[in-house]
Amino acid sequence: MRKGASLSVLPIAILAIAILATFPGAADAARDQVARGWVLRVSPTWINSDLSDGIAVGTRGETVTGSDDLGISVAGEYRFSPRLGLEIGLLAASNGVGTRVRDGVVVASGTSSYGSFTVGPDIHLTPNHPTDVYLGPFLAYTGRTDVGYAYDEFAGVRIDSAFGWGAVLGVDLPVGERGWLLCASVRYIDSVLDGRDGNGDRFDLDFGSTAVGVGFGYRF
């Protein structure tokens, strides 16, 4: 289990460099004006979390495990220029959660809702091509609902929300001539959430989620 906060100076530096490197000059003003506007993307999303390996949470040898599941991703991007946009998104899912003891026996199971609010620049790599490929770093505010279970007596795992970071690689394919898009993306979100077990002992719920989405979009 990794220690320390996942939000470091590196993601902030990447954000600043990306914005400065892609900010348009005066010669590109006319072309940039045409490119400006909103893109909305909605994608059913498969989420794979490394919680499947289990994370120790208490003094009794319990671990928290999480299963892969389907969720949804909704993101809006404002294009400042052919190469630069700012994306604000939400990734949400509800997946199965189990707890087990040292001998591997699952003592309880249930569901836990997961959500990440993200914001960051999208760098568009093919500004003059119909197939729009983009990538970018982002800041993420991630939360997971508390997990309750019974073991001898009622206990539970309480989990706080926290900031983290991530990155996205995506592609938009135009469909027809009215602004509709076929969208696909891969996102990685690194999260370190503070938690407390049933005895009040603190632990780090340290996990990364890989989200693969395929859906549709619309350019306004």
PDB file of C-alpha atoms in Angstrom:
ATOM      1  CA  MET A   1       0.000   0.000   0.000  1.00  0.00           C
ATOM      2  CA  ARG A   2       1.463   3.321  -1.054  1.00  0.00           C
ATOM      3  CA  LYS A   3       1.760   6.191   1.403  1.00  0.00           C
ATOM      4  CA  GLY A   4       1.426   9.935   1.062  1.00  0.00           C
ATOM      5  CA  ALA A   5      -0.870  12.241  -0.825  1.00  0.00           C
ATOM      6  CA  SER A   6      -1.286  11.656  -4.531  1.00  0.00           C
ATOM      7  CA  LEU A   7      -1.737  15.352  -5.307  1.00  0.00           C
ATOM      8  CA  SER A   8       1.800  16.665  -5.827  1.00  0.00           C
ATOM      9  CA  VAL A   9       3.535  19.540  -7.578  1.00  0.00           C
ATOM     10  CA  LEU A  10       3.874  17.498 -10.792  1.00  0.00           C
ATOM     11  CA  PRO A  11       0.199  17.576 -11.894  1.00  0.00           C
ATOM     12  CA  ILE A  12       0.000  21.324 -11.232  1.00  0.00           C
ATOM     13  CA  ALA A  13       3.138  21.900 -13.301  1.00  0.00           C
ATOM     14  CA  ILE A  14       1.726  19.812 -16.149  1.00  0.00           C
ATOM     15  CA  LEU A  15      -1.461  21.874 -16.141  1.00  0.00           C
ATOM     16  CA  ALA A  16       0.470  25.155 -16.299  1.00  0.00           C
ATOM     17  CA  ILE A  17       2.844  23.994 -19.054  1.00  0.00           C
ATOM     18  CA  ALA A  18       0.002  22.609 -21.140  1.00  0.00           C
ATOM     19  CA  ILE A  19      -1.953  25.855 -21.016  1.00  0.00           C
ATOM     20  CA  LEU A  20       1.069  28.052 -21.776  1.00  0.00           C
ATOM     21  CA  ALA A  21       2.325  25.818 -24.585  1.00  0.00           C
ATOM     22  CA  THR A  22      -0.989  25.774 -26.407  1.00  0.00           C
ATOM     23  CA  PHE A  23      -2.203  29.347 -25.886  1.00  0.00           C
ATOM     24  CA  PRO A  24      -2.805  30.814 -29.372  1.00  0.00           C
ATOM     25  CA  GLY A  25      -0.904  33.704 -30.820  1.00  0.00           C
ATOM     26  CA  ALA A  26      -2.355  36.689 -32.692  1.00  0.00           C
ATOM     27  CA  ALA A  27      -1.770  35.092 -36.113  1.00  0.00           C
ATOM     28  CA  ASP A  28      -4.124  32.249 -35.230  1.00  0.00           C
ATOM     29  CA  ALA A  29      -6.955  34.458 -33.971  1.00  0.00           C
ATOM     30  CA  ALA A  30      -9.299  33.958 -36.948  1.00  0.00           C
ATOM     31  CA  ARG A  31      -8.876  30.175 -37.010  1.00  0.00           C
ATOM     32  CA  ASP A  32      -9.290  29.990 -33.239  1.00  0.00           C
ATOM     33  CA  GLN A  33     -12.572  31.900 -33.389  1.00  0.00           C
ATOM     34  CA  VAL A  34     -14.050  29.249 -35.706  1.00  0.00           C
ATOM     35  CA  ALA A  35     -12.903  26.426 -33.409  1.00  0.00           C
ATOM     36  CA  ARG A  36     -14.398  27.905 -30.246  1.00  0.00           C
ATOM     37  CA  GLY A  37     -17.432  26.310 -28.697  1.00  0.00           C
ATOM     38  CA  TRP A  38     -18.723  23.539 -26.437  1.00  0.00           C
ATOM     39  CA  VAL A  39     -18.507  19.785 -26.844  1.00  0.00           C
ATOM     40  CA  LEU A  40     -20.669  17.554 -24.623  1.00  0.00           C
ATOM     41  CA  ARG A  41     -19.688  13.876 -24.230  1.00  0.00           C
ATOM     42  CA  VAL A  42     -21.755  11.150 -22.529  1.00  0.00           C
ATOM     43  CA  SER A  43     -20.310   7.641 -22.276  1.00  0.00           C
ATOM     44  CA  PRO A  44     -21.241   4.408 -20.522  1.00  0.00           C
ATOM     45  CA  THR A  45     -17.956   3.517 -18.828  1.00  0.00           C
ATOM     46  CA  TRP A  46     -16.275   0.336 -17.622  1.00  0.00           C
ATOM     47  CA  ILE A  47     -14.251   1.000 -14.473  1.00  0.00           C
ATOM     48  CA  ASN A  48     -11.416  -1.227 -13.321  1.00  0.00           C
ATOM     49  CA  SER A  49     -10.092  -0.453  -9.835  1.00  0.00           C
ATOM     50  CA  ASP A  50      -7.064  -2.052  -8.198  1.00  0.00           C
ATOM     51  CA  LEU A  51      -9.290  -2.584  -5.148  1.00  0.00           C
ATOM     52  CA  SER A  52      -9.696  -6.083  -6.592  1.00  0.00           C
ATOM     53  CA  ASP A  53      -6.365  -6.908  -4.905  1.00  0.00           C
ATOM     54  CA  GLY A  54      -7.714  -5.878  -1.489  1.00  0.00           C
ATOM     55  CA  ILE A  55      -6.570  -3.152   0.910  1.00  0.00           C
ATOM     56  CA  ALA A  56      -6.044  -3.752   4.634  1.00  0.00           C
ATOM     57  CA  VAL A  57      -8.353  -1.582   6.757  1.00  0.00           C
ATOM     58  CA  GLY A  58      -8.240  -2.712  10.373  1.00  0.00           C
ATOM     59  CA  THR A  59      -6.610  -4.533  13.264  1.00  0.00           C
ATOM     60  CA  ARG A  60      -8.560  -7.759  12.707  1.00  0.00           C
ATOM     61  CA  GLY A  61      -6.950  -8.480   9.385  1.00  0.00           C
ATOM     62  CA  GLU A  62      -9.883  -7.344   7.273  1.00  0.00           C
ATOM     63  CA  THR A  63      -9.427  -6.143   3.724  1.00  0.00           C
ATOM     64  CA  VAL A  64     -11.730  -4.134   1.508  1.00  0.00           C
ATOM     65  CA  THR A  65     -12.144  -5.459  -2.033  1.00  0.00           C
ATOM     66  CA  GLY A  66     -13.988  -3.859  -4.931  1.00  0.00           C
ATOM     67  CA  SER A  67     -15.275  -5.367  -8.148  1.00  0.00           C
ATOM     68  CA  ASP A  68     -15.157  -3.914 -11.660  1.00  0.00           C
ATOM     69  CA  ASP A  69     -18.396  -2.357 -12.781  1.00  0.00           C
ATOM     70  CA  LEU A  70     -20.158  -0.128 -15.276  1.00  0.00           C
ATOM     71  CA  GLY A  71     -20.714   3.553 -14.643  1.00  0.00           C
ATOM     72  CA  ILE A  72     -21.258   6.713 -16.635  1.00  0.00           C
ATOM     73  CA  SER A  73     -19.045   9.598 -17.664  1.00  0.00           C
ATOM     74  CA  VAL A  74     -20.394  13.049 -18.522  1.00  0.00           C
ATOM     75  CA  ALA A  75     -17.970  15.749 -19.664  1.00  0.00           C
ATOM     76  CA  GLY A  76     -18.245  19.190 -21.169  1.00  0.00           C
ATOM     77  CA  GLU A  77     -15.297  20.784 -22.936  1.00  0.00           C
ATOM     78  CA  TYR A  78     -14.973  24.393 -24.041  1.00  0.00           C
ATOM     79  CA  ARG A  79     -12.607  24.751 -27.001  1.00  0.00           C
ATOM     80  CA  PHE A  80     -10.528  27.926 -26.801  1.00  0.00           C
ATOM     81  CA  SER A  81      -8.609  27.093 -29.981  1.00  0.00           C
ATOM     82  CA  PRO A  82      -8.052  24.185 -32.398  1.00  0.00           C
ATOM     83  CA  ARG A  83      -5.481  22.758 -29.968  1.00  0.00           C
ATOM     84  CA  LEU A  84      -6.671  23.733 -26.493  1.00  0.00           C
ATOM     85  CA  GLY A  85      -9.823  23.094 -24.516  1.00  0.00           C
ATOM     86  CA  LEU A  86     -10.862  22.995 -20.884  1.00  0.00           C
ATOM     87  CA  GLU A  87     -12.843  19.949 -19.805  1.00  0.00           C
ATOM     88  CA  ILE A  88     -15.076  19.577 -16.732  1.00  0.00           C
ATOM     89  CA  GLY A  89     -16.358  16.064 -16.104  1.00  0.00           C
ATOM     90  CA  LEU A  90     -18.049  13.664 -13.744  1.00  0.00           C
ATOM     91  CA  LEU A  91     -17.414   9.923 -13.504  1.00  0.00           C
ATOM     92  CA  ALA A  92     -19.841   7.923 -11.355  1.00  0.00           C
ATOM     93  CA  ALA A  93     -20.452   4.248 -10.608  1.00  0.00           C
ATOM     94  CA  SER A  94     -21.700   1.855  -7.943  1.00  0.00           C
ATOM     95  CA  ASN A  95     -19.744  -1.352  -7.512  1.00  0.00           C
ATOM     96  CA  GLY A  96     -19.674  -4.403  -5.289  1.00  0.00           C
ATOM     97  CA  VAL A  97     -17.575  -4.264  -2.130  1.00  0.00           C
ATOM     98  CA  GLY A  98     -16.590  -7.137   0.145  1.00  0.00           C
ATOM     99  CA  THR A  99     -14.655  -7.496   3.396  1.00  0.00           C
ATOM    100  CA  ARG A 100     -12.723 -10.576   4.429  1.00  0.00           C
ATOM    101  CA  VAL A 101     -10.454 -11.811   7.218  1.00  0.00           C
ATOM    102  CA  ARG A 102      -6.983 -13.358   7.101  1.00  0.00           C
ATOM    103  CA  ASP A 103      -8.207 -16.848   6.215  1.00  0.00           C
ATOM    104  CA  GLY A 104      -9.824 -15.468   3.068  1.00  0.00           C
ATOM    105  CA  VAL A 105     -13.434 -15.884   4.161  1.00  0.00           C
ATOM    106  CA  VAL A 106     -15.735 -13.068   2.992  1.00  0.00           C
ATOM    107  CA  VAL A 107     -17.684 -11.912   6.059  1.00  0.00           C
ATOM    108  CA  ALA A 108     -19.860  -9.310   4.350  1.00  0.00           C
ATOM    109  CA  SER A 109     -20.547  -7.762   0.968  1.00  0.00           C
ATOM    110  CA  GLY A 110     -22.519  -4.875  -0.424  1.00  0.00           C
ATOM    111  CA  THR A 111     -22.217  -1.883  -2.752  1.00  0.00           C
ATOM    112  CA  SER A 112     -20.391   1.419  -2.537  1.00  0.00           C
ATOM    113  CA  SER A 113     -20.963   4.441  -4.782  1.00  0.00           C
ATOM    114  CA  TYR A 114     -17.920   6.038  -6.370  1.00  0.00           C
ATOM    115  CA  GLY A 115     -17.575   9.449  -7.988  1.00  0.00           C
ATOM    116  CA  SER A 116     -14.866  11.724  -9.379  1.00  0.00           C
ATOM    117  CA  PHE A 117     -15.256  15.355 -10.400  1.00  0.00           C
ATOM    118  CA  THR A 118     -12.483  16.322 -12.825  1.00  0.00           C
ATOM    119  CA  VAL A 119     -11.177  19.507 -14.443  1.00  0.00           C
ATOM    120  CA  GLY A 120      -8.206  20.011 -16.731  1.00  0.00           C
ATOM    121  CA  PRO A 121      -6.981  21.021 -20.211  1.00  0.00           C
ATOM    122  CA  ASP A 122      -7.428  18.854 -23.299  1.00  0.00           C
ATOM    123  CA  ILE A 123      -4.597  19.084 -25.818  1.00  0.00           C
ATOM    124  CA  HIS A 124      -5.883  18.282 -29.323  1.00  0.00           C
ATOM    125  CA  LEU A 125      -3.253  16.518 -31.424  1.00  0.00           C
ATOM    126  CA  THR A 126      -5.040  16.525 -34.811  1.00  0.00           C
ATOM    127  CA  PRO A 127      -6.627  19.991 -35.115  1.00  0.00           C
ATOM    128  CA  ASN A 128      -6.927  19.873 -38.921  1.00  0.00           C
ATOM    129  CA  HIS A 129      -8.247  16.327 -39.228  1.00  0.00           C
ATOM    130  CA  PRO A 130     -11.849  15.086 -38.911  1.00  0.00           C
ATOM    131  CA  THR A 131     -10.712  12.480 -36.375  1.00  0.00           C
ATOM    132  CA  ASP A 132     -10.022  14.492 -33.228  1.00  0.00           C
ATOM    133  CA  VAL A 133      -7.446  12.875 -30.913  1.00  0.00           C
ATOM    134  CA  TYR A 134      -6.794  14.583 -27.581  1.00  0.00           C
ATOM    135  CA  LEU A 135      -5.036  14.006 -24.291  1.00  0.00           C
ATOM    136  CA  GLY A 136      -4.536  15.910 -21.090  1.00  0.00           C
ATOM    137  CA  PRO A 137      -3.916  15.868 -17.345  1.00  0.00           C
ATOM    138  CA  PHE A 138      -6.597  16.802 -14.843  1.00  0.00           C
ATOM    139  CA  LEU A 139      -7.242  17.377 -11.175  1.00  0.00           C
ATOM    140  CA  ALA A 140      -9.822  15.070  -9.616  1.00  0.00           C
ATOM    141  CA  TYR A 141     -11.950  15.303  -6.489  1.00  0.00           C
ATOM    142  CA  THR A 142     -12.854  11.718  -5.628  1.00  0.00           C
ATOM    143  CA  GLY A 143     -15.239  10.264  -3.075  1.00  0.00           C
ATOM    144  CA  ARG A 144     -16.577   6.854  -2.116  1.00  0.00           C
ATOM    145  CA  THR A 145     -19.513   6.159   0.169  1.00  0.00           C
ATOM    146  CA  ASP A 146     -18.990   4.514   3.558  1.00  0.00           C
ATOM    147  CA  VAL A 147     -19.019   0.715   3.744  1.00  0.00           C
ATOM    148  CA  GLY A 148     -20.922  -0.926   6.585  1.00  0.00           C
ATOM    149  CA  TYR A 149     -20.634  -4.553   7.607  1.00  0.00           C
ATOM    150  CA  ALA A 150     -21.130  -6.853  10.616  1.00  0.00           C
ATOM    151  CA  TYR A 151     -18.374  -8.852  12.306  1.00  0.00           C
ATOM    152  CA  ASP A 152     -19.178 -10.013  15.862  1.00  0.00           C
ATOM    153  CA  GLU A 153     -20.846  -6.612  16.254  1.00  0.00           C
ATOM    154  CA  PHE A 154     -21.641  -3.816  13.830  1.00  0.00           C
ATOM    155  CA  ALA A 155     -18.573  -2.168  12.393  1.00  0.00           C
ATOM    156  CA  GLY A 156     -17.884  -0.162   9.312  1.00  0.00           C
ATOM    157  CA  VAL A 157     -15.440   1.717   7.141  1.00  0.00           C
ATOM    158  CA  ARG A 158     -15.894   5.469   6.871  1.00  0.00           C
ATOM    159  CA  ILE A 159     -14.232   7.093   3.887  1.00  0.00           C
ATOM    160  CA  ASP A 160     -13.481  10.771   3.238  1.00  0.00           C
ATOM    161  CA  SER A 161     -13.260  12.538  -0.125  1.00  0.00           C
ATOM    162  CA  ALA A 162      -9.936  13.927  -1.360  1.00  0.00           C
ATOM    163  CA  PHE A 163      -8.158  15.566  -4.284  1.00  0.00           C
ATOM    164  CA  GLY A 164      -6.053  13.522  -6.678  1.00  0.00           C
ATOM    165  CA  TRP A 165      -4.926  13.639 -10.269  1.00  0.00           C
ATOM    166  CA  GLY A 166      -5.319  11.763 -13.517  1.00  0.00           C
ATOM    167  CA  ALA A 167      -4.972  11.778 -17.290  1.00  0.00           C
ATOM    168  CA  VAL A 168      -7.206  11.172 -20.297  1.00  0.00           C
ATOM    169  CA  LEU A 169      -6.662   9.960 -23.854  1.00  0.00           C
ATOM    170  CA  GLY A 170      -9.671  10.294 -26.114  1.00  0.00           C
ATOM    171  CA  VAL A 171     -10.931  10.422 -29.694  1.00  0.00           C
ATOM    172  CA  ASP A 172     -13.998  12.023 -31.313  1.00  0.00           C
ATOM    173  CA  LEU A 173     -15.303  10.826 -34.690  1.00  0.00           C
ATOM    174  CA  PRO A 174     -17.857  12.995 -36.532  1.00  0.00           C
ATOM    175  CA  VAL A 175     -21.174  11.330 -37.419  1.00  0.00           C
ATOM    176  CA  GLY A 176     -23.105  13.164 -40.116  1.00  0.00           C
ATOM    177  CA  GLU A 177     -22.980  16.929 -40.575  1.00  0.00           C
ATOM    178  CA  ARG A 178     -25.032  18.184 -37.609  1.00  0.00           C
ATOM    179  CA  GLY A 179     -22.438  18.125 -34.848  1.00  0.00           C
ATOM    180  CA  TRP A 180     -22.918  14.557 -33.574  1.00  0.00           C
ATOM    181  CA  LEU A 181     -19.829  12.615 -32.513  1.00  0.00           C
ATOM    182  CA  LEU A 182     -18.844   9.073 -31.645  1.00  0.00           C
ATOM    183  CA  CYS A 183     -16.605   9.343 -28.576  1.00  0.00           C
ATOM    184  CA  ALA A 184     -14.155   6.958 -26.914  1.00  0.00           C
ATOM    185  CA  SER A 185     -11.774   7.621 -24.028  1.00  0.00           C
ATOM    186  CA  VAL A 186      -9.462   6.030 -21.477  1.00  0.00           C
ATOM    187  CA  ARG A 187      -8.961   7.743 -18.119  1.00  0.00           C
ATOM    188  CA  TYR A 188      -6.711   6.973 -15.176  1.00  0.00           C
ATOM    189  CA  ILE A 189      -7.497   8.507 -11.783  1.00  0.00           C
ATOM    190  CA  ASP A 190      -5.102   8.171  -8.857  1.00  0.00           C
ATOM    191  CA  SER A 191      -6.784   8.448  -5.446  1.00  0.00           C
ATOM    192  CA  VAL A 192      -5.685   8.351  -1.808  1.00  0.00           C
ATOM    193  CA  LEU A 193      -8.712   8.619   0.503  1.00  0.00           C
ATOM    194  CA  ASP A 194      -8.559   8.782   4.302  1.00  0.00           C
ATOM    195  CA  GLY A 195     -10.624   6.177   6.102  1.00  0.00           C
ATOM    196  CA  ARG A 196     -11.460   4.868   9.575  1.00  0.00           C
ATOM    197  CA  ASP A 197     -12.351   1.333  10.524  1.00  0.00           C
ATOM    198  CA  GLY A 198     -14.921   0.289  13.131  1.00  0.00           C
ATOM    199  CA  ASN A 199     -12.408   0.868  15.941  1.00  0.00           C
ATOM    200  CA  GLY A 200     -11.618   4.385  14.788  1.00  0.00           C
ATOM    201  CA  ASP A 201      -8.167   3.439  13.444  1.00  0.00           C
ATOM    202  CA  ARG A 202      -7.177   5.487  10.423  1.00  0.00           C
ATOM    203  CA  PHE A 203      -5.889   4.049   7.147  1.00  0.00           C
ATOM    204  CA  ASP A 204      -5.238   5.132   3.552  1.00  0.00           C
ATOM    205  CA  LEU A 205      -7.550   3.763   0.897  1.00  0.00           C
ATOM    206  CA  ASP A 206      -5.004   4.051  -1.888  1.00  0.00           C
ATOM    207  CA  PHE A 207      -6.233   2.995  -5.323  1.00  0.00           C
ATOM    208  CA  GLY A 208      -6.177   3.893  -8.986  1.00  0.00           C
ATOM    209  CA  SER A 209      -9.113   3.540 -11.351  1.00  0.00           C
ATOM    210  CA  THR A 210      -8.904   2.957 -15.095  1.00  0.00           C
ATOM    211  CA  ALA A 211     -12.104   3.962 -16.889  1.00  0.00           C
ATOM    212  CA  VAL A 212     -12.817   3.026 -20.512  1.00  0.00           C
ATOM    213  CA  GLY A 213     -15.816   4.735 -22.100  1.00  0.00           C
ATOM    214  CA  VAL A 214     -17.542   4.608 -25.492  1.00  0.00           C
ATOM    215  CA  GLY A 215     -20.496   6.879 -26.152  1.00  0.00           C
ATOM    216  CA  PHE A 216     -21.704   9.882 -28.084  1.00  0.00           C
ATOM    217  CA  GLY A 217     -21.132  13.620 -28.110  1.00  0.00           C
ATOM    218  CA  TYR A 218     -22.433  16.823 -29.627  1.00  0.00           C
ATOM    219  CA  ARG A 219     -20.591  19.951 -30.727  1.00  0.00           C
ATOM    220  CA  PHE A 220     -22.478  23.221 -30.118  1.00  0.00           C
TER     221      PHE A 220
END
